[in-house]
Coordinates of C-alpha atoms and ligand atoms in Angstrom, one line a residue:
M1 CA 30.4 -18.9 -8.2
K2 CA 27.9 -17.1 -10.1
K3 CA 27.9 -13.4 -11.4
I4 CA 24.7 -11.9 -10.0
G5 CA 23.3 -8.4 -10.9
I6 CA 20.7 -6.8 -8.5
T7 CA 18.5 -4.1 -9.2
C8 CA 15.9 -2.8 -6.8
Y9 CA 14.7 0.5 -5.1
P10 CA 17.9 1.4 -3.1
S11 CA 15.8 3.5 -0.6
V12 CA 14.0 2.4 2.7
G13 CA 11.3 -0.2 2.0
G14 CA 10.8 -3.9 2.0
S15 CA 11.6 -4.8 -1.4
G16 CA 15.0 -2.7 -1.0
I17 CA 15.7 -4.6 2.2
I18 CA 15.2 -8.0 0.7
A19 CA 17.0 -7.5 -2.4
T20 CA 20.3 -5.9 -0.6
E21 CA 20.2 -8.7 2.3
L22 CA 20.0 -11.2 -0.4
G23 CA 22.9 -9.7 -2.5
M24 CA 24.9 -9.5 0.6
L25 CA 24.3 -13.3 1.7
L26 CA 24.9 -14.3 -2.0
A27 CA 28.2 -12.7 -2.0
E28 CA 29.2 -14.2 1.6
K29 CA 28.3 -17.6 -0.1
G30 CA 31.1 -17.0 -2.7
N31 CA 29.1 -15.2 -5.5
E32 CA 29.9 -12.0 -7.2
V33 CA 27.2 -9.5 -6.8
H34 CA 26.6 -6.3 -8.6
F35 CA 24.1 -3.8 -7.4
I36 CA 22.8 -1.5 -10.4
T37 CA 20.6 1.0 -8.6
S38 CA 20.1 4.6 -8.5
S39 CA 22.1 5.1 -5.3
L40 CA 23.9 3.2 -2.9
P41 CA 21.2 0.5 -1.2
F42 CA 20.8 2.0 2.3
R43 CA 21.1 -1.7 3.7
L44 CA 24.3 -2.2 2.2
N45 CA 26.4 -1.7 5.3
H46 CA 29.2 -4.3 5.2
I47 CA 32.2 -4.6 3.3
N48 CA 32.6 -7.5 1.0
P49 CA 35.4 -7.8 -2.0
R50 CA 32.7 -9.5 -3.9
I51 CA 30.0 -6.8 -3.6
Y52 CA 30.1 -4.2 -6.5
F53 CA 28.0 -1.1 -6.9
H54 CA 27.1 0.5 -10.1
E55 CA 25.4 3.6 -10.0
V56 CA 22.6 4.6 -12.7
E57 CA 23.1 8.4 -13.5
L58 CA 20.4 10.5 -14.6
S59 CA 21.2 12.8 -17.5
H60 CA 19.6 16.2 -17.4
Y61 CA 19.4 17.2 -21.0
P62 CA 17.4 20.2 -21.6
V63 CA 15.5 18.3 -24.4
F64 CA 14.0 15.7 -21.8
Q65 CA 11.0 17.0 -19.9
Y66 CA 11.7 14.5 -17.4
P67 CA 15.0 12.6 -16.7
P68 CA 14.6 8.9 -18.4
Y69 CA 15.5 6.8 -15.4
D70 CA 14.3 3.6 -17.0
L71 CA 16.3 4.0 -19.9
A72 CA 19.5 5.1 -18.1
L73 CA 18.8 2.0 -16.0
A74 CA 18.6 -0.1 -19.0
A75 CA 22.0 1.1 -20.5
K76 CA 23.7 0.6 -17.2
M77 CA 22.3 -3.0 -17.1
A78 CA 23.5 -3.7 -20.6
E79 CA 26.8 -2.1 -19.9
V80 CA 27.4 -4.2 -16.7
I81 CA 26.1 -7.4 -18.2
N82 CA 28.7 -7.1 -21.1
R83 CA 31.6 -5.9 -19.1
E84 CA 31.1 -8.2 -15.8
K85 CA 29.8 -11.2 -17.9
L86 CA 26.8 -11.5 -15.7
D87 CA 25.1 -14.9 -15.4
I88 CA 21.8 -13.6 -13.8
L89 CA 20.1 -10.3 -13.6
H90 CA 17.7 -10.3 -10.8
V91 CA 15.4 -7.3 -10.5
H92 CA 12.8 -6.5 -7.9
Y93 CA 9.6 -5.2 -9.3
A94 CA 8.4 -5.7 -12.7
M95 CA 7.6 -2.1 -13.2
P96 CA 9.9 -0.6 -14.2
H97 CA 12.9 -2.7 -13.3
A98 CA 12.0 -5.8 -15.4
I99 CA 11.1 -3.7 -18.5
S100 CA 14.6 -2.0 -18.3
A101 CA 16.2 -5.6 -18.0
L102 CA 14.4 -7.0 -21.1
L103 CA 15.8 -3.9 -22.9
A104 CA 19.2 -4.6 -21.6
R105 CA 19.0 -8.1 -22.5
D106 CA 18.2 -7.3 -26.1
I107 CA 21.1 -4.7 -26.1
A108 CA 23.9 -6.7 -24.4
E109 CA 26.1 -9.1 -26.2
H110 CA 26.5 -11.6 -23.3
K111 CA 23.9 -14.0 -22.6
V112 CA 22.1 -13.3 -19.2
K113 CA 19.1 -14.8 -17.5
I114 CA 16.5 -12.5 -15.9
V115 CA 14.8 -13.2 -12.7
T116 CA 12.0 -11.0 -11.7
T117 CA 10.5 -10.8 -8.2
L118 CA 7.4 -9.4 -7.5
H119 CA 6.8 -7.5 -4.3
G120 CA 3.4 -6.4 -4.5
T121 CA 2.5 -2.7 -5.6
D122 CA 3.4 -3.3 -9.1
I123 CA 0.6 -5.9 -9.1
T124 CA -1.7 -4.5 -6.5
V125 CA -1.7 -1.0 -7.9
L126 CA -0.1 -0.4 -11.1
A127 CA -1.3 -3.7 -12.9
I128 CA -5.1 -2.3 -12.3
D129 CA -4.1 0.7 -14.3
D130 CA -4.7 -0.1 -18.1
I131 CA -1.8 2.0 -19.3
F132 CA 0.5 -0.3 -17.5
K133 CA -1.4 -3.6 -17.4
N134 CA 0.2 -4.9 -20.9
M135 CA 3.6 -3.9 -20.0
I136 CA 3.7 -5.5 -16.7
T137 CA 2.3 -8.4 -18.3
H138 CA 4.9 -8.6 -21.1
A139 CA 7.7 -8.0 -18.4
I140 CA 6.3 -11.2 -16.3
N141 CA 6.0 -13.3 -19.4
Q142 CA 9.4 -12.4 -20.9
S143 CA 11.5 -12.7 -17.8
D144 CA 13.5 -16.2 -17.5
A145 CA 11.8 -16.6 -14.1
V146 CA 9.6 -15.2 -12.0
T147 CA 9.0 -15.2 -8.3
A148 CA 6.3 -13.8 -5.8
V149 CA 6.7 -13.0 -2.0
S150 CA 3.7 -14.8 -1.2
N151 CA 1.1 -17.3 -2.5
H152 CA -1.6 -14.6 -2.6
L153 CA 0.5 -12.3 -4.8
A154 CA 1.3 -15.1 -7.1
S155 CA -2.4 -16.2 -7.5
H156 CA -3.7 -12.5 -7.5
T157 CA -1.1 -11.8 -10.4
K158 CA -2.4 -14.7 -12.4
Q159 CA -5.8 -13.5 -12.0
L160 CA -5.3 -10.1 -13.0
L161 CA -3.0 -10.6 -15.9
K162 CA -2.5 -13.2 -18.8
I163 CA 0.5 -14.9 -17.4
K164 CA 2.0 -17.7 -19.3
Q165 CA 4.9 -17.9 -16.8
D166 CA 5.2 -20.0 -13.7
I167 CA 5.5 -18.0 -10.8
Q168 CA 7.6 -19.5 -7.9
V169 CA 6.6 -18.2 -4.4
I170 CA 9.6 -17.6 -2.4
Y171 CA 8.8 -15.8 0.9
N172 CA 10.7 -13.0 2.3
F173 CA 13.2 -13.3 5.2
I174 CA 15.1 -11.3 7.8
N175 CA 18.6 -10.7 8.7
E176 CA 19.0 -13.0 11.9
Q177 CA 21.9 -11.2 13.3
E178 CA 19.9 -8.1 13.7
Y179 CA 16.3 -9.3 14.5
Y180 CA 16.2 -11.6 17.5
P181 CA 14.6 -11.5 21.0
K182 CA 16.1 -9.2 23.6
R183 CA 14.3 -7.0 25.9
L184 CA 15.8 -3.5 26.2
D185 CA 13.6 -2.0 28.5
F186 CA 15.8 0.9 29.3
I187 CA 15.1 2.3 26.0
K188 CA 11.5 2.8 27.3
Q189 CA 12.9 5.5 30.0
Q190 CA 14.5 7.2 27.2
Y191 CA 11.3 7.6 25.4
D192 CA 9.3 8.6 28.5
I193 CA 7.4 5.3 28.6
K194 CA 6.6 4.3 32.3
S195 CA 7.8 0.6 32.9
N196 CA 4.0 -0.6 33.4
E197 CA 2.9 1.0 30.3
K198 CA 2.6 -1.5 27.2
V199 CA 4.1 -0.5 23.9
I200 CA 2.2 -1.0 20.5
V201 CA 4.1 -0.3 17.4
H202 CA 3.3 0.5 13.7
I203 CA 5.8 0.8 11.2
S204 CA 5.3 1.8 7.4
N205 CA 5.7 4.4 4.8
F206 CA 2.5 6.0 5.9
R207 CA 0.9 5.3 2.5
K208 CA -3.2 5.3 2.2
V209 CA -3.0 1.6 1.9
K210 CA -1.5 1.2 5.5
R211 CA -5.0 2.5 7.0
L212 CA -3.1 4.8 9.7
P213 CA -6.7 6.1 10.9
D214 CA -7.4 2.3 11.8
I215 CA -4.2 1.9 13.5
I216 CA -5.1 5.1 15.6
R217 CA -8.7 4.2 16.3
T218 CA -7.6 0.7 17.5
F219 CA -5.2 2.1 19.8
Y220 CA -7.8 4.6 21.2
L221 CA -10.0 1.5 22.1
I222 CA -7.1 -0.3 23.6
L223 CA -6.2 2.7 25.7
Q224 CA -9.7 2.6 27.6
Q225 CA -8.6 -0.9 29.0
V226 CA -4.7 -1.0 28.8
D227 CA -2.3 1.7 29.9
S228 CA -0.2 2.1 26.7
K229 CA 1.8 3.9 24.2
L230 CA 1.6 3.9 20.4
L231 CA 5.0 4.3 18.5
L232 CA 4.4 5.4 15.0
I233 CA 7.5 4.7 13.1
G234 CA 7.9 6.2 9.4
D235 CA 6.9 8.9 7.5
G236 CA 4.7 9.5 4.2
P237 CA 1.7 11.2 2.6
E238 CA -0.8 10.2 5.6
C239 CA 1.3 11.7 8.4
G240 CA -0.7 15.0 8.5
T241 CA -3.9 12.7 8.4
A242 CA -2.7 10.8 11.2
M243 CA -1.8 13.7 13.3
N244 CA -4.9 15.4 13.0
L245 CA -6.8 12.3 14.2
V246 CA -4.5 12.1 17.1
K247 CA -5.0 15.6 18.1
E248 CA -8.9 15.0 17.7
L249 CA -9.0 11.7 19.9
K250 CA -7.0 13.8 22.3
L251 CA -4.1 11.1 22.1
E252 CA -1.1 13.6 21.9
Q253 CA 0.4 12.5 25.2
K254 CA -0.1 8.9 24.4
V255 CA 1.2 8.6 20.5
L256 CA 4.8 9.1 19.6
F257 CA 5.4 10.0 16.0
L258 CA 9.3 8.9 15.7
G259 CA 9.8 9.5 11.9
K260 CA 11.9 7.3 9.8
Q261 CA 14.2 5.3 12.0
K262 CA 17.4 3.0 11.3
N263 CA 17.6 0.8 14.3
I264 CA 13.8 -0.7 14.1
S265 CA 14.9 -3.8 16.0
E266 CA 15.7 -1.8 19.1
L267 CA 12.5 -0.4 19.0
L268 CA 10.7 -3.6 18.6
R269 CA 12.6 -4.8 21.6
I270 CA 10.5 -2.6 23.8
S271 CA 7.4 -3.2 21.8
D272 CA 4.8 -5.7 23.2
L273 CA 2.4 -5.7 20.2
K274 CA 2.7 -4.9 16.4
L275 CA -0.1 -3.6 14.4
L276 CA -0.5 -3.7 10.6
L277 CA -4.0 -3.1 9.3
S278 CA -3.3 -2.4 5.8
E279 CA -5.9 -2.8 3.0
K280 CA -3.2 -4.1 0.6
E281 CA -0.1 -6.1 1.8
S282 CA 1.6 -8.6 -0.4
F283 CA 3.9 -9.9 2.7
G284 CA 4.3 -7.4 5.4
L285 CA 8.0 -7.8 6.1
V286 CA 7.6 -5.5 9.3
L287 CA 5.5 -8.2 10.8
L288 CA 8.3 -10.8 10.3
E289 CA 10.9 -8.5 11.8
A290 CA 8.5 -8.2 15.1
M291 CA 8.1 -11.9 15.1
A292 CA 11.8 -12.4 14.9
C293 CA 12.1 -10.2 18.1
G294 CA 9.4 -12.0 19.7
V295 CA 6.8 -9.6 19.4
P296 CA 2.9 -11.0 18.7
C297 CA 1.3 -9.3 15.9
V298 CA -2.4 -8.3 14.9
G299 CA -2.8 -7.8 11.2
T300 CA -5.7 -7.7 8.7
N301 CA -7.1 -10.7 6.5
V302 CA -5.5 -9.2 3.6
G303 CA -3.1 -10.2 0.8
G304 CA 0.0 -12.2 2.4
I305 CA -0.6 -11.1 5.8
P306 CA -2.4 -14.5 6.9
E307 CA 0.5 -16.5 5.5
V308 CA 2.9 -14.5 7.9
I309 CA 0.8 -14.3 10.9
D310 CA -0.3 -17.8 12.2
H311 CA -3.8 -16.8 13.7
N312 CA -4.3 -17.7 17.3
Q313 CA -0.4 -19.0 17.6
T314 CA 1.7 -15.7 16.6
G315 CA -1.0 -13.2 16.8
F316 CA -4.4 -12.7 15.4
I317 CA -6.0 -11.8 11.8
A318 CA -9.0 -9.2 12.2
E319 CA -11.1 -8.3 9.3
L320 CA -10.1 -5.1 7.4
G321 CA -11.7 -2.0 8.8
D322 CA -12.8 -3.7 11.9
T323 CA -11.1 -1.9 14.6
D324 CA -13.3 -3.3 17.3
Q325 CA -12.0 -6.6 16.5
A326 CA -8.3 -5.6 16.3
A327 CA -8.7 -4.0 19.5
T328 CA -10.3 -6.9 21.4
Y329 CA -7.5 -9.2 19.9
A330 CA -4.9 -6.5 21.0
I331 CA -6.4 -6.3 24.6
E332 CA -6.3 -10.3 24.8
I333 CA -2.7 -10.3 24.0
L334 CA -1.7 -7.6 26.3
T335 CA -3.5 -8.5 29.4
N336 CA -2.8 -12.3 29.4
Q337 CA 0.8 -12.8 30.1
T338 CA 0.7 -16.6 29.4
L339 CA -1.0 -16.0 26.0
W340 CA 1.8 -13.4 25.3
N341 CA 4.7 -15.6 26.2
S342 CA 3.2 -18.3 24.1
F343 CA 2.5 -16.0 21.1
S344 CA 6.0 -14.6 21.5
N345 CA 7.7 -18.1 21.5
N346 CA 5.8 -19.3 18.7
A347 CA 6.6 -16.3 16.6
V348 CA 10.1 -16.6 17.0
K349 CA 9.8 -20.3 16.1
R350 CA 7.8 -19.5 13.1
V351 CA 10.4 -17.3 11.6
E352 CA 13.1 -19.9 12.2
T353 CA 11.1 -22.6 10.6
H354 CA 9.4 -20.9 7.6
F355 CA 11.2 -17.8 6.9
H356 CA 15.0 -18.4 7.7
S357 CA 17.6 -16.6 5.6
K358 CA 19.4 -19.8 4.9
Q359 CA 16.2 -21.6 3.4
I360 CA 15.3 -18.7 1.3
V361 CA 18.5 -17.8 0.0
K362 CA 19.0 -21.4 -1.1
Q363 CA 15.8 -21.3 -3.0
Y364 CA 16.8 -18.4 -5.0
E365 CA 20.2 -20.4 -5.6
Q366 CA 18.3 -23.2 -6.8
L367 CA 16.4 -21.1 -9.1
Y368 CA 19.6 -19.6 -10.5
D369 CA 21.0 -23.0 -11.0
C370 CA 18.2 -24.4 -12.7
L371 CA 18.2 -21.4 -15.1
L372 CA 22.1 -21.7 -15.8
T373 CA 21.8 -25.4 -16.6
S374 CA 19.1 -24.8 -19.2
L375 CA 21.3 -22.3 -21.2
Ligands
GMT1 O1 4.8 -1.5 1.7 C1 5.2 -0.7 0.8 O2 4.7 0.3 0.3 C2 6.7 -0.8 0.5 C3 6.8 -1.9 -0.7 C4 8.3 -2.0 -1.0 O3 8.7 -1.7 -2.1 O4 9.4 -2.5 -0.1 O5 6.5 -3.2 0.2 C5 6.2 -4.3 -0.7 O6 7.3 -5.3 -0.7 C6 7.5 -5.9 0.5 C7 8.7 -6.7 0.5 O7 8.3 -7.8 -0.1 C8 6.3 -6.5 1.4 O8 6.6 -6.9 2.6 C9 5.4 -5.4 1.4 O9 4.1 -6.2 1.9 C10 4.9 -5.1 -0.1 N1 3.8 -4.0 0.2 C11 2.7 -4.1 -0.4 O10 2.0 -5.4 -0.9 C12 1.8 -2.6 -0.2

């Protein structure tokens, strides 16, 4: 049994989901897991006596212009490392979580190993900013082990920064109890979607990198040939732009803005196609969730997306910004039932063989074991 601390962003988002699901599975396997986060991770939804939550409390002293989250986190990490005698502190995101972890390791008297998992945005966005570049490099080089969620992210990190550390690729995974194939067509009626209408889905945090306009323009082209509806799930800075474009293209009756949703798997079970046309995407966990439910995907030739979608087997890869190509691929999938069935079956199999939670959790455990035997 190991004692493992986990820090992640506890709100909705792939990195928080992975960190929380990993923690829950590690606890199921007999480890003691300590979440050190700013609020209860939103996916932490089942009781286990071996799971603990330590809240990072922010002080609002008048002398601080901004509450010092990173320092409060480091102080809490050091406290938990000492009190609980943690073996491993696994942080998700170099910036700021690995930085706080390094400080906590220096402060704590008990010896702990730090594992940092890179999820993307810290490298693809923050590491380009000169202010943070050296700090992120330091956090990576000083961690005891570093993992990245795709080969693309690992090599991109090495290209961009002076990395002395080995970066091990450990793919993301899904919760198989939640994401599995099962059609729930009665839900279509609840959303006023006709049984003959195809359902196309996009799920994201509506940041600019997700290219919402490309999703809507691709859907506009699909609609010229296939009676369908587009579900836009999520919320974020580009929501207004997306709504304006939907109005401009007169798609109000065809595009449903569903906002943030908890039961994504149920909405995937009424979907016929998943679109992810991002300009930056280290992995694309939403693709894996869709594939596990048997939904074929069209994604861009960007980041880790081609490592998730097997082109011409589980979906198609289109060039970034080429909405004509994305629409052609989508129409091919939606109008050829034999192709759809084959992509759907292949998608489910691919998740089982390449991204099964058992396999992935084992890789993290082996990494922890390796670090602890080198103590
Ligand atoms: O996509 C986002 O903006 C959210 C971000 C997060 O913190 O969850 O997602 C990143 O981590 C996910 C889990 O590893 C990956 O599936 C996403 O591809 C990655 N996002 C980007 O690289 C933009």
